[in-house]
Coordinates of C-alpha atoms and ligand atoms in Angstrom, one line a residue:
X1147 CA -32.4 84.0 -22.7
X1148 CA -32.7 80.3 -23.5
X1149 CA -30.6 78.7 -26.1
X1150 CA -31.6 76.0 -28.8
X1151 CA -28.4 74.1 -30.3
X1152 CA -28.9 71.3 -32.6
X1153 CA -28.3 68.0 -32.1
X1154 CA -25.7 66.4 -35.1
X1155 CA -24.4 62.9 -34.4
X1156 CA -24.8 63.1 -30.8
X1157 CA -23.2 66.9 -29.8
X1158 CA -25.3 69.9 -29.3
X1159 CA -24.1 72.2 -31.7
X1160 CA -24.6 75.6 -33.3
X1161 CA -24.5 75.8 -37.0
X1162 CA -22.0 76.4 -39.9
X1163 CA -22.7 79.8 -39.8
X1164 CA -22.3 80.6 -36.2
X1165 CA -25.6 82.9 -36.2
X1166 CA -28.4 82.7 -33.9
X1167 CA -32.2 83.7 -34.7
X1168 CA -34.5 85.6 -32.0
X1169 CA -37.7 83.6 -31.6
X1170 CA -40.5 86.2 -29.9
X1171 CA -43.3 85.2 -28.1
X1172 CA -46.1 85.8 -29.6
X1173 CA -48.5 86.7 -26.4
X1174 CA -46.3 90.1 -26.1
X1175 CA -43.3 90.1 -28.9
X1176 CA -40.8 89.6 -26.0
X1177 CA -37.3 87.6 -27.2
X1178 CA -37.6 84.2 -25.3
X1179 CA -35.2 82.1 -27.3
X1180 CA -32.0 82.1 -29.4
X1181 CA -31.7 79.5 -31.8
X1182 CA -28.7 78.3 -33.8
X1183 CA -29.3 79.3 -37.2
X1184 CA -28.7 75.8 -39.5
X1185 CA -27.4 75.8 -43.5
X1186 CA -26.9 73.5 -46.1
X1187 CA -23.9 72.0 -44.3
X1188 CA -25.6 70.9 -41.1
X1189 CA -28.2 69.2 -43.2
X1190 CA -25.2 67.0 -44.8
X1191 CA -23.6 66.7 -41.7
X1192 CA -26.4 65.3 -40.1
X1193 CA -27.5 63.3 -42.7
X1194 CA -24.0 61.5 -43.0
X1195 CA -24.2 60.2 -39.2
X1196 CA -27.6 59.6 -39.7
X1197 CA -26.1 57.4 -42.3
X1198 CA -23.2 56.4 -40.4
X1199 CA -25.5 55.0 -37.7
X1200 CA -27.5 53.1 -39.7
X1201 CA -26.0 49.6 -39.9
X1202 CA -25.8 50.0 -36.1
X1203 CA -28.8 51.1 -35.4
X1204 CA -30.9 48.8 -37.4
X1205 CA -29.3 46.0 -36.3
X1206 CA -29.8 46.1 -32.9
X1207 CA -32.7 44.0 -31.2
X1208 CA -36.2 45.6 -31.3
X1209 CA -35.9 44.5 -27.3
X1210 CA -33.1 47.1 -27.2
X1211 CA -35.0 49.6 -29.2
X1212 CA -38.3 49.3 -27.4
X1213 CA -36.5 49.7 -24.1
X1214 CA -34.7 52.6 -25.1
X1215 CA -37.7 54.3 -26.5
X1216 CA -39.5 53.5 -22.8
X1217 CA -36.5 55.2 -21.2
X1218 CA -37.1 58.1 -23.8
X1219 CA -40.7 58.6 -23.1
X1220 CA -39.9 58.5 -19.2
X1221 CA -37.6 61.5 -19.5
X1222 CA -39.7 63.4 -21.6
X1223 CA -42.0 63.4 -19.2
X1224 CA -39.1 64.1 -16.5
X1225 CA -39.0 67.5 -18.5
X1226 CA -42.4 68.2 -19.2
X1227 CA -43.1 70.7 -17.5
X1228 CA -39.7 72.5 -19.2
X1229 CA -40.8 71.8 -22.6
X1230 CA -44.5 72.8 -22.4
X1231 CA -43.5 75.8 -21.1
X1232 CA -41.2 76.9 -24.1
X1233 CA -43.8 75.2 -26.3
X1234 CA -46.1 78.3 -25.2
X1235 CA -43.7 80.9 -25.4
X1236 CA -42.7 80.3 -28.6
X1237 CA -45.6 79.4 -30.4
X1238 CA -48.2 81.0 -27.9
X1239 CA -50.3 77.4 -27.0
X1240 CA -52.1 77.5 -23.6
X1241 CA -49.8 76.2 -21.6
X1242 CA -52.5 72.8 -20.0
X1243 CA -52.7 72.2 -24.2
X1244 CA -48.5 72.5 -24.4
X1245 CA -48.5 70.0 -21.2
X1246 CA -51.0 67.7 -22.7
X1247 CA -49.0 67.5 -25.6
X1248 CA -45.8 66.8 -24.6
X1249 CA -47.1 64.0 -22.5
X1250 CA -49.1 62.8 -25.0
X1251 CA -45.7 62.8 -27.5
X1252 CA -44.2 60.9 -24.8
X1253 CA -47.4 58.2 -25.1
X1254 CA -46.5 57.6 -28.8
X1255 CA -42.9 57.2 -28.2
X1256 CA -44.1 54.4 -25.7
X1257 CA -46.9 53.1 -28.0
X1258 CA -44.0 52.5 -31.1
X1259 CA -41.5 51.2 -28.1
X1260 CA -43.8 48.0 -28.1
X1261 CA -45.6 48.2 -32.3
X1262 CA -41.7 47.8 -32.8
X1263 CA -41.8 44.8 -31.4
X1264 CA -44.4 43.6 -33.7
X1265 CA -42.3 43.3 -37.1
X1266 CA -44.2 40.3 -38.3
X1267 CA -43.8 38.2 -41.4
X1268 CA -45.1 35.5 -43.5
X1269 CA -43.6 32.6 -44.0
X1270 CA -45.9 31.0 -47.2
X1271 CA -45.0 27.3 -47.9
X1272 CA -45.0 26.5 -51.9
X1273 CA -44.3 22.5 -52.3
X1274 CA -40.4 22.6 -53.3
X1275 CA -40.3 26.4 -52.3
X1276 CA -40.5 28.2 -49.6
X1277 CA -41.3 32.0 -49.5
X1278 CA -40.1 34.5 -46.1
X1279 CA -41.3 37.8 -46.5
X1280 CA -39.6 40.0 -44.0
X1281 CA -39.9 44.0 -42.9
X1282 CA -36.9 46.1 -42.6
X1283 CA -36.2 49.6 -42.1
X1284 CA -35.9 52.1 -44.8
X1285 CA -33.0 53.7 -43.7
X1286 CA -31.8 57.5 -43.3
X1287 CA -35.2 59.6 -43.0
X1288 CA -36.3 62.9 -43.4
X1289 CA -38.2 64.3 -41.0
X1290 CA -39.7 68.0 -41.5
X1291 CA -42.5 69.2 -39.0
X1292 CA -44.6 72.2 -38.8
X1293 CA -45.2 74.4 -36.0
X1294 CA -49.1 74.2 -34.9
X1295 CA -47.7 70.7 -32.8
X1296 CA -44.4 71.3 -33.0
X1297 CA -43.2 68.2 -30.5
X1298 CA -46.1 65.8 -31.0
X1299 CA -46.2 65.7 -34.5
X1300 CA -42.5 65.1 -34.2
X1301 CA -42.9 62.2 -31.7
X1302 CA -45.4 60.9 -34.4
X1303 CA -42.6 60.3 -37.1
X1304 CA -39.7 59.6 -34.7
X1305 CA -41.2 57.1 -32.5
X1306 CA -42.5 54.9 -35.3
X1307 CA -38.6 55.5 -37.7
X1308 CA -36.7 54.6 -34.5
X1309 CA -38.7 51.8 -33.0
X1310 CA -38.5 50.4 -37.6
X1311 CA -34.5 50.3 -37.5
X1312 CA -34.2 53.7 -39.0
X1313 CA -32.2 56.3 -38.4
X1314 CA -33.2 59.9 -38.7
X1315 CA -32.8 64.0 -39.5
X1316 CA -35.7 66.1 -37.6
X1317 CA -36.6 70.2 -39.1
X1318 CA -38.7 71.7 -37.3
X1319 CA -41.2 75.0 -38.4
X1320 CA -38.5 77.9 -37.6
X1321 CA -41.6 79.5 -36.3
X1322 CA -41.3 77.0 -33.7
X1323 CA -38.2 75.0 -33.3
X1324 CA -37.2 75.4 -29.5
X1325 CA -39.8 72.7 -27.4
X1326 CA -39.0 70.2 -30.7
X1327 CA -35.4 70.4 -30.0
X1328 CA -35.9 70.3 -26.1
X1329 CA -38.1 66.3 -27.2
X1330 CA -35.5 65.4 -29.5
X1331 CA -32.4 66.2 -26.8
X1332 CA -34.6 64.1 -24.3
X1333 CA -34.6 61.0 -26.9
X1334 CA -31.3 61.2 -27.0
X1335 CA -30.2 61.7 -23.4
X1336 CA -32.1 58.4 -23.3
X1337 CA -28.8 56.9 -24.8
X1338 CA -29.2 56.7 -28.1
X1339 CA -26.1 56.0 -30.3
X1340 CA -24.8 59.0 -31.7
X1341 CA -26.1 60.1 -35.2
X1342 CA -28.8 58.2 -34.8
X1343 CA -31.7 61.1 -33.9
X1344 CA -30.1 64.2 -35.1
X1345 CA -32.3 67.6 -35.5
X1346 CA -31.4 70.9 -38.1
X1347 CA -32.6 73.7 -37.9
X1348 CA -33.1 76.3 -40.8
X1349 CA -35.5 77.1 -43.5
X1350 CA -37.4 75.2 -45.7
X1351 CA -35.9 76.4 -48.9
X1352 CA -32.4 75.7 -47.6
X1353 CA -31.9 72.5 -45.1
X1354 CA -35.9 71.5 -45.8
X1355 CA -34.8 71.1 -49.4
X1356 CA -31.2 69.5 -48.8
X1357 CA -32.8 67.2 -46.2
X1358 CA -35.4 66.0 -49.4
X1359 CA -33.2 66.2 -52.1
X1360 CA -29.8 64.6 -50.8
X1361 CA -30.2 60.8 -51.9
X1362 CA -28.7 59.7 -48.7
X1363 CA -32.4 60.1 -47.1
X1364 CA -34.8 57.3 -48.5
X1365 CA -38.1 58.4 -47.3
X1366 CA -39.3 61.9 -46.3
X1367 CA -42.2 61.9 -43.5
X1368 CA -43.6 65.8 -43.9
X1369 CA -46.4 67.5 -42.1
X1370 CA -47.3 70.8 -42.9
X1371 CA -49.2 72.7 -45.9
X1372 CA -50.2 71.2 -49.0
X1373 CA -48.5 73.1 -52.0
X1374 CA -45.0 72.5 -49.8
X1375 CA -45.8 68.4 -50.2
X1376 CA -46.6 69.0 -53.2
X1377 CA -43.0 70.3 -54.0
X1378 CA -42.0 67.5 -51.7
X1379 CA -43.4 64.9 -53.7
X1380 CA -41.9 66.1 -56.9
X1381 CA -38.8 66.7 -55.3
X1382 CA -38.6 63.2 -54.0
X1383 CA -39.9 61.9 -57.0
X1384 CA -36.4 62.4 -58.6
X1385 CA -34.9 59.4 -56.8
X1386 CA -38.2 58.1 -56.3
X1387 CA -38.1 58.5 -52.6
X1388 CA -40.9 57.2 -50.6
X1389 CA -42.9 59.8 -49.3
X1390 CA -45.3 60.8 -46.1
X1391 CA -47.3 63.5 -46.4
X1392 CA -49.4 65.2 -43.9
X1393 CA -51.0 68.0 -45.3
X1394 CA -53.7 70.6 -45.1
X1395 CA -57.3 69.9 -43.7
X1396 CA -60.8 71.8 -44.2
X1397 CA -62.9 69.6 -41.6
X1398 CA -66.6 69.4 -41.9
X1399 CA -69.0 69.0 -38.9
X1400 CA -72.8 67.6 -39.5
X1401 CA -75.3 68.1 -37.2
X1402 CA -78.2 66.4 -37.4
X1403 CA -81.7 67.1 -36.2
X1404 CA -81.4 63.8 -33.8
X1405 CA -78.1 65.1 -32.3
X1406 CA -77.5 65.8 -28.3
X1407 CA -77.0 69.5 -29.5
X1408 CA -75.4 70.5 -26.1
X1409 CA -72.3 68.0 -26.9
X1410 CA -72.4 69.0 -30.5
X1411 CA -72.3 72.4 -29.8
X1412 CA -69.3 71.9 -27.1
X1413 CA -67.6 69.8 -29.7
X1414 CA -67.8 72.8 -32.2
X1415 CA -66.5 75.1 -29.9
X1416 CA -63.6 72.9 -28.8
X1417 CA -62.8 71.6 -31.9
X1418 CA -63.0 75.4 -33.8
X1419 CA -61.5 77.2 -31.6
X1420 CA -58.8 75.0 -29.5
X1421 CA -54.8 75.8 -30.1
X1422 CA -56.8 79.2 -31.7
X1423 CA -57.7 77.3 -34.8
X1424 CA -54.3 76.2 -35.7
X1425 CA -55.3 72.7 -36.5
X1426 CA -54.9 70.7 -39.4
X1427 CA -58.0 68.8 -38.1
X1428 CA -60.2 71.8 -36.7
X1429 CA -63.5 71.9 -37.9
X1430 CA -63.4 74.5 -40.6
X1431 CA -67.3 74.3 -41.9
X1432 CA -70.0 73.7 -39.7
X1433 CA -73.6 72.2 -41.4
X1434 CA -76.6 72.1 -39.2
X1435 CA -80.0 70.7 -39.9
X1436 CA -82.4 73.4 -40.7
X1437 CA -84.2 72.5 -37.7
X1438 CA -82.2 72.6 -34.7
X1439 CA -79.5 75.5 -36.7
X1440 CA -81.3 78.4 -34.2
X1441 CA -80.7 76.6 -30.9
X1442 CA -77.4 75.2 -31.8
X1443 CA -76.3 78.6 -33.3
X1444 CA -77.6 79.7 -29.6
X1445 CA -75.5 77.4 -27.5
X1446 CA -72.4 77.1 -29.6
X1447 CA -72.3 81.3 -29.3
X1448 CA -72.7 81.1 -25.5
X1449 CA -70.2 78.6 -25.2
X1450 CA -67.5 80.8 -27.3
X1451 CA -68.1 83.6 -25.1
X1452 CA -67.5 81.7 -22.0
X1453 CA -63.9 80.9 -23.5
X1454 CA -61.3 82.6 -21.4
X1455 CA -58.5 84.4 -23.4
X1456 CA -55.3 85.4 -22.0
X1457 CA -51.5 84.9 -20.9
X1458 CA -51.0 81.3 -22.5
X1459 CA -48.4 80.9 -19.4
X1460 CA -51.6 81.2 -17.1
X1461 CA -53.2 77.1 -16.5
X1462 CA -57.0 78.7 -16.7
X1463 CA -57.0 80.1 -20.1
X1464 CA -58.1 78.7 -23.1
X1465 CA -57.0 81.4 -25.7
X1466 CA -54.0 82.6 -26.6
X1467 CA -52.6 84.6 -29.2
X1468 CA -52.2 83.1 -32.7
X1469 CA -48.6 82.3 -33.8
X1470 CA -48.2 85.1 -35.8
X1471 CA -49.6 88.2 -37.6
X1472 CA -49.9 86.3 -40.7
X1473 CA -51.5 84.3 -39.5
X1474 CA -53.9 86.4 -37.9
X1475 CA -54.4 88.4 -40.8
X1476 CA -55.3 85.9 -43.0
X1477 CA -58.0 85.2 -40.3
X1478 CA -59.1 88.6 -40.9
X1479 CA -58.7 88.4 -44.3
X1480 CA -61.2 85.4 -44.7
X1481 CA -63.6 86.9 -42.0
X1482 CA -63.5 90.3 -44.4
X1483 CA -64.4 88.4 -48.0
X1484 CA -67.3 86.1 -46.0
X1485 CA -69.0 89.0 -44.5
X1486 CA -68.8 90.7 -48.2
X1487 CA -70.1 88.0 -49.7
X1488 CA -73.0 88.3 -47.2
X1489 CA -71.9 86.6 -44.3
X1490 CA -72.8 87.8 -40.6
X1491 CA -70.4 87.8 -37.6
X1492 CA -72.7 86.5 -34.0
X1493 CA -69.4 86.8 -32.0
X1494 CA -66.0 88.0 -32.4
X1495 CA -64.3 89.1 -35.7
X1496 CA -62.1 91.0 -34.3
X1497 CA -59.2 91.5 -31.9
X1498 CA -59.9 91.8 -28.3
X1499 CA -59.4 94.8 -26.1
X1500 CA -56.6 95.0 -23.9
X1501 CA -53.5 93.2 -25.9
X1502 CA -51.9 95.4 -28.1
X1503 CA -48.7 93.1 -28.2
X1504 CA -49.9 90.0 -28.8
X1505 CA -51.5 88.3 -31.9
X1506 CA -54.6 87.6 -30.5
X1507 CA -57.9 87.6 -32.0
X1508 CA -61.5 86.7 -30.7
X1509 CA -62.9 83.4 -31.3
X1510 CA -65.2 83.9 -34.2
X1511 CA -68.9 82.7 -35.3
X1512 CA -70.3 83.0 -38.3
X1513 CA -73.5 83.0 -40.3
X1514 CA -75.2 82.8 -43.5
X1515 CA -72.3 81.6 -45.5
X1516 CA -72.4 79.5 -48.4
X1517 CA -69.7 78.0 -50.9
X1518 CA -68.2 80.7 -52.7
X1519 CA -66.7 82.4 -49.5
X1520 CA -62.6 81.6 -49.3
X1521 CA -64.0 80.2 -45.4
X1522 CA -65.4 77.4 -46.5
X1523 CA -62.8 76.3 -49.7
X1524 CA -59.6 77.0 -48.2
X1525 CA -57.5 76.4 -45.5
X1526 CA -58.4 79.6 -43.0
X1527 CA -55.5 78.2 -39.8
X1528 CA -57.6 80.6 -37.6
X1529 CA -60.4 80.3 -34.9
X1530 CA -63.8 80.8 -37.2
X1531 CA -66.5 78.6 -37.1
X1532 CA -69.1 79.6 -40.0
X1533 CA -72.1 78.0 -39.6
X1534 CA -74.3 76.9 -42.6
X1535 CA -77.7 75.1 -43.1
X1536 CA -78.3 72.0 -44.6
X1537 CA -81.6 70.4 -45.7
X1538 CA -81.4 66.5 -45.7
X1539 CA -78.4 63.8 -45.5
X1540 CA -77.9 64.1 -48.9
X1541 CA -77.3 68.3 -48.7
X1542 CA -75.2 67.9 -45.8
X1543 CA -72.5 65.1 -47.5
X1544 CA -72.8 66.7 -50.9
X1545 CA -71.7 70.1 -48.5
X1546 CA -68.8 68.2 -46.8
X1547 CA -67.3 66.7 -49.4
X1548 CA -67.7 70.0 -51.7
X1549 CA -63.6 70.2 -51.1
X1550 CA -60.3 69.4 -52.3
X1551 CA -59.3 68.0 -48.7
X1552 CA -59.9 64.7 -47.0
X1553 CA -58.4 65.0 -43.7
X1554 CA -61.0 64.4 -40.9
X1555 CA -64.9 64.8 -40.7
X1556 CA -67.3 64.9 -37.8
X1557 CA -70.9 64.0 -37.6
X1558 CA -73.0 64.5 -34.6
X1559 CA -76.3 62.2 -34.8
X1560 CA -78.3 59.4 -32.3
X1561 CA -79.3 57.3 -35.0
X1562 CA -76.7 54.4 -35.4
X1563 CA -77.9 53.7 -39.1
X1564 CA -77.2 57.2 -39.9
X1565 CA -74.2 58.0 -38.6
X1566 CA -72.6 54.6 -40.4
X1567 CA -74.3 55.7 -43.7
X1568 CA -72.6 59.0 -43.3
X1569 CA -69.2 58.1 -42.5
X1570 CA -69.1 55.7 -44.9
X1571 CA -69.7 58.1 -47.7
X1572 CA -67.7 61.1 -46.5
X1573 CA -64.2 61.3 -48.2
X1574 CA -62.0 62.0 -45.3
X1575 CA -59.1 60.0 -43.8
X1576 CA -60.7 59.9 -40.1
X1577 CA -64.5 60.4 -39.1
X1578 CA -65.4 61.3 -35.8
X1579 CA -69.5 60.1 -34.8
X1580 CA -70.1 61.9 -31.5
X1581 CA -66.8 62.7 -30.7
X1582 CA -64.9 65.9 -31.2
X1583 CA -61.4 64.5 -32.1
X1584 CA -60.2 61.5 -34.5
X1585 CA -57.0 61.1 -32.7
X1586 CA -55.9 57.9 -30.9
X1587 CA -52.7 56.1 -31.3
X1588 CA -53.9 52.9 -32.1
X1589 CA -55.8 54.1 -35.1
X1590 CA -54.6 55.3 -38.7
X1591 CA -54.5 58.7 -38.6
X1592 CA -54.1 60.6 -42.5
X1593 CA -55.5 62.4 -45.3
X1594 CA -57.7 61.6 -48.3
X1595 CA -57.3 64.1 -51.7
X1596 CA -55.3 66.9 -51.1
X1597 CA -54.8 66.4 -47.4
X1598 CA -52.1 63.5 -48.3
X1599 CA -50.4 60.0 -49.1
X1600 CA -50.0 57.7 -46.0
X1601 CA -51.0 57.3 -42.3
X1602 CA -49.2 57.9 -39.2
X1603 CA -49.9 56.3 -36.1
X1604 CA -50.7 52.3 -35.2
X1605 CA -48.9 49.6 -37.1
X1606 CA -49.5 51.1 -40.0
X1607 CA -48.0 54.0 -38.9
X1608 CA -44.9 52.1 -38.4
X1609 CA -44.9 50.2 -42.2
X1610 CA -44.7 53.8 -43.5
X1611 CA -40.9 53.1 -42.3
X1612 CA -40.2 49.5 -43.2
X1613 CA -39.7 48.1 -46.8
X1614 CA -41.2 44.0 -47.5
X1615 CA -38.6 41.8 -49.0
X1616 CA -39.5 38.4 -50.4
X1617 CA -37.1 35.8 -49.4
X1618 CA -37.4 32.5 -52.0
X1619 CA -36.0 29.4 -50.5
X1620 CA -35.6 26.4 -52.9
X1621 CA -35.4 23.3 -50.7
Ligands
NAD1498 P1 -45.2 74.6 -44.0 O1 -45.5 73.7 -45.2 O2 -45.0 76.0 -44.3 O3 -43.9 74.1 -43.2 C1 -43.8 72.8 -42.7 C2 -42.3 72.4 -42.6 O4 -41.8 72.3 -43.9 C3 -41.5 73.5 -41.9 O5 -40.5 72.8 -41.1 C4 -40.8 74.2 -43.1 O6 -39.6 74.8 -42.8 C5 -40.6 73.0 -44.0 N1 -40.5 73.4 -45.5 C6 -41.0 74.5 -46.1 N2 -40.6 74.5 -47.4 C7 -39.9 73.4 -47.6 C8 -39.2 72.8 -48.7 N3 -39.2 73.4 -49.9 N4 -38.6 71.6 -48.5 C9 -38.6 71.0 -47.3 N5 -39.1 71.5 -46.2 C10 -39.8 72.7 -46.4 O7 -46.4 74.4 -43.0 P2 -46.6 75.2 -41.6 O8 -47.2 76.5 -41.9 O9 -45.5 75.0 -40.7 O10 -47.8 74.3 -40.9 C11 -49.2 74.5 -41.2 C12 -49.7 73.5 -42.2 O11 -49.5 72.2 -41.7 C13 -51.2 73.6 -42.4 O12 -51.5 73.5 -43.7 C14 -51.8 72.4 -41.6 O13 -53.0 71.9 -42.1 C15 -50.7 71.4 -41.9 N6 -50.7 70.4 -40.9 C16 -51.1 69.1 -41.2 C17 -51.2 68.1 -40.3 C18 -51.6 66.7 -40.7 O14 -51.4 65.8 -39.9 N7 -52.2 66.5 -41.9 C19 -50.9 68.4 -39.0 C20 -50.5 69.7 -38.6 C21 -50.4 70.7 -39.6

């Protein structure tokens, strides 16, 4: 069986406690992993030569940085074919979507390789005065992931602290700590200093809450459900710790009556369904236009039926199993209060025939569902689309925004002036027009309301990691 160590100050080591957890796959419940069990200690351990590495670290050239995050992306991708695969059997992601991320993690690592390079300040002249403002780097971070993307997500926050100057602590989900280890043991086979990248395992309430408490870490950069940033935030607060948070989403997609409704509809599908649902950005509430709702209902349920669900080791399916059974039963549990509120399933609802061991369910469609329905007000983490009708623009934004997340927002519509007039008023981090994701590395990429404080990804994406000074000269 394989076995995850974690990385503190450059050795691969087990924890304090010299236990090992069992991480089963969730297509079958077989062991595939054992994983050195972290504590309280390891988090100070690593945080101390995340410390210790600091003055280092951030004082080596951003040429030296960049190049070593280049060298890091290139052997992630030596090994991603090794880290997809235990990405899938721990967490139970198709393995083409594991491979897809991995590389795509390694594209961020290069993307903040060269936005490192790009620490620009101002120089403002003043008569008799002259003013440098300058960016550093924050200095030890926090950096506590979830386990929906358990390696991209992680490349999202190490790339951009590494490539400021900082120096950093990585938790992973323990629901999914394996393929995040495997990223973070590339980076620093890469030849990073020791104690610069270290990664902890453990729970949340143990070496999650040492790694945000300890005032040796300045900043925490969290992705996973709201109420835990919440108790982030207040945690931090207590040194007054900066704070990234990337929390829970409840995505609505408009369709209009103008929309191509065959891309729409494959957008939906994609977009509901993919990584079984397991998305902070998955498109939670679907709103059609009266008009077009039977023929897009129509296409979107043929599509869902087409979707193949199996093995997530096998490269043709498009389904696995969900991550876990709670999971899955909270899937069932929403599914169960729609329908007796009045909802009706058109497809799935249930778990498919033929895998008893695994957590899978069937990709799910839904009907005649309105607002009071737990479906469409909280976070579900499961593959339902529940499809409601809307009668004009303003039904369909007052609809959408009818939520206490902001994270991302689609809108499917051929008429320029409309889509801009939508987007503009919807209260979401990231819109998507015609498109069925909001992700791209150049762009911000965070949450409005209850979905968060900050953005990840492009430059600004790397500020979230760099304080301004203001340097007066008097001449
Ligand atoms: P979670 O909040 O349960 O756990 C996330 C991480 O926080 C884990 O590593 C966990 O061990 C740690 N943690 C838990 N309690 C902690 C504490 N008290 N102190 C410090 N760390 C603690 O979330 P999850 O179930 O792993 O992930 C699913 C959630 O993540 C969903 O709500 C989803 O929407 C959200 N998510 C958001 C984004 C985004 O970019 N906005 C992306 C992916 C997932």
């Amino acid at each position: 069986m394989y076995r995850s160590m974690m990385l503190i100050n450059g050795e691969r080591v087990e924890g304090a406690s010299g236990r090992f957890d069992v991480i089963h796959n969730p297509a079958n419940q077989e062991p595939v992993a054992e994983v050195a069990i972290g504590d309280v200690i390891d988090a100070v351990k690593a945080l101390e030569a995340a410390q210790h590495a600091f003055p280092g670290w951030s004082s080596v050239s951003p040429k030296r940085r960049c190049d070593l995050l280049h060298d890091a992306a290139d052997l992630v991708r030596e090994r991603a074919d090794r880290i997809a695969e235990l990405l899938t059997v721990e967490m139970g992601k198709p393995i083409r979507d594991s491979r897809r991320e991995v590389l795509s993690a390694a594209d961020s690592l290069d993307y903040f390789a060269e936005e490192g390079l790009r620490n620009i300040g101002d120089w403002i002249s003043t008569g008799d005065t002259r003013s440098i403002v300058i960016k550093q780097p924050v200095g030890v971070v926090s950096l506590i992931t979830p386990w929906n993307y358990p390696v991209e997500l992680l490349a999202w926050k190490a790339g951009p602290a590494l490539a400021a100057g900082c120096t950093a602590v990585a938790k992973p989900s323990s629901l999914a700590p394996v393929a995040a280890t495997e990223f973070v043991m590339a980076i620093n086979d890469a030849g990073l200093p020791p104690g610069v990248l270290n990664i902890v395992h453990g729970s949340g309430d143990t070496v999650g809450a040492e790694l945000v408490t300890n005032p040796i870490s300045r900043k925490i950069s969290f992705t996973g459900e709201t109420s835990t940033g919440i108790w982030i935030m207040e945690a931090a607060a207590r040194n007054l710790k900066r704070v990234s948070l990337e929390l829970g989403g409840h995505a609505p997609m408009i369709v209009f009556d103008d929309a191509d409704i065959d891309a729409a509809a494959s957008a939906c599908v994609r977009r509901a369904f993919g990584n079984m649902g397991q998305v902070c950005i998955s498109v939670n509430r679907v709103y059609v236009d009266d008009a077009i709702a039977e023929d897009f209902t129509e296409k979107v349920i043929r599509r869902t039926l087409g979707l193949r669900i199996g093995d997530p080791l096998d490269p043709e399916v498009d389904l696995g199993p969900m991550v876990s059974e709670a999971q899955r039963r909270k899937t069932r549990e929403h599914i169960e209060d729609a329908v007796n509120k009045g909802a009706q399933i058109l497809c799935g609802g249930r778990e498919p025939d033929g895998f008893a061991r695994g957590y899978y369910f069937l990709p799910t469609v839904l009907k005649d569902v309105d607002h009071t329905m737990r479906i469409m007000r909280e976070e579900t983490f499961g593959p339902v689309a529940p499809i409601m009708r809307f009668c004009g623009e303003e039904d369909a934004v007052r609809l959408a925004n009818d939520t206490q997340y902001g994270l991302a927002a689609y809108i499917y519509t051929n008429s320029l002036r409309r889509a801009v007039r939508t987007a503009e008023r919807l209260e979401a981090g990231s819109v998507g027009v015609n498109v069925g994701s909001v992700i791209d590395h150049h762009a911000p990429f965070g949450g409005w309301k209850q979905s968060g404080i900050g953005r990840e990804l492009s430059h600004r994406g790397l500020d979230e990691y760099m304080e301004i000074k203001h340097i007066r000269l008097g001449l």
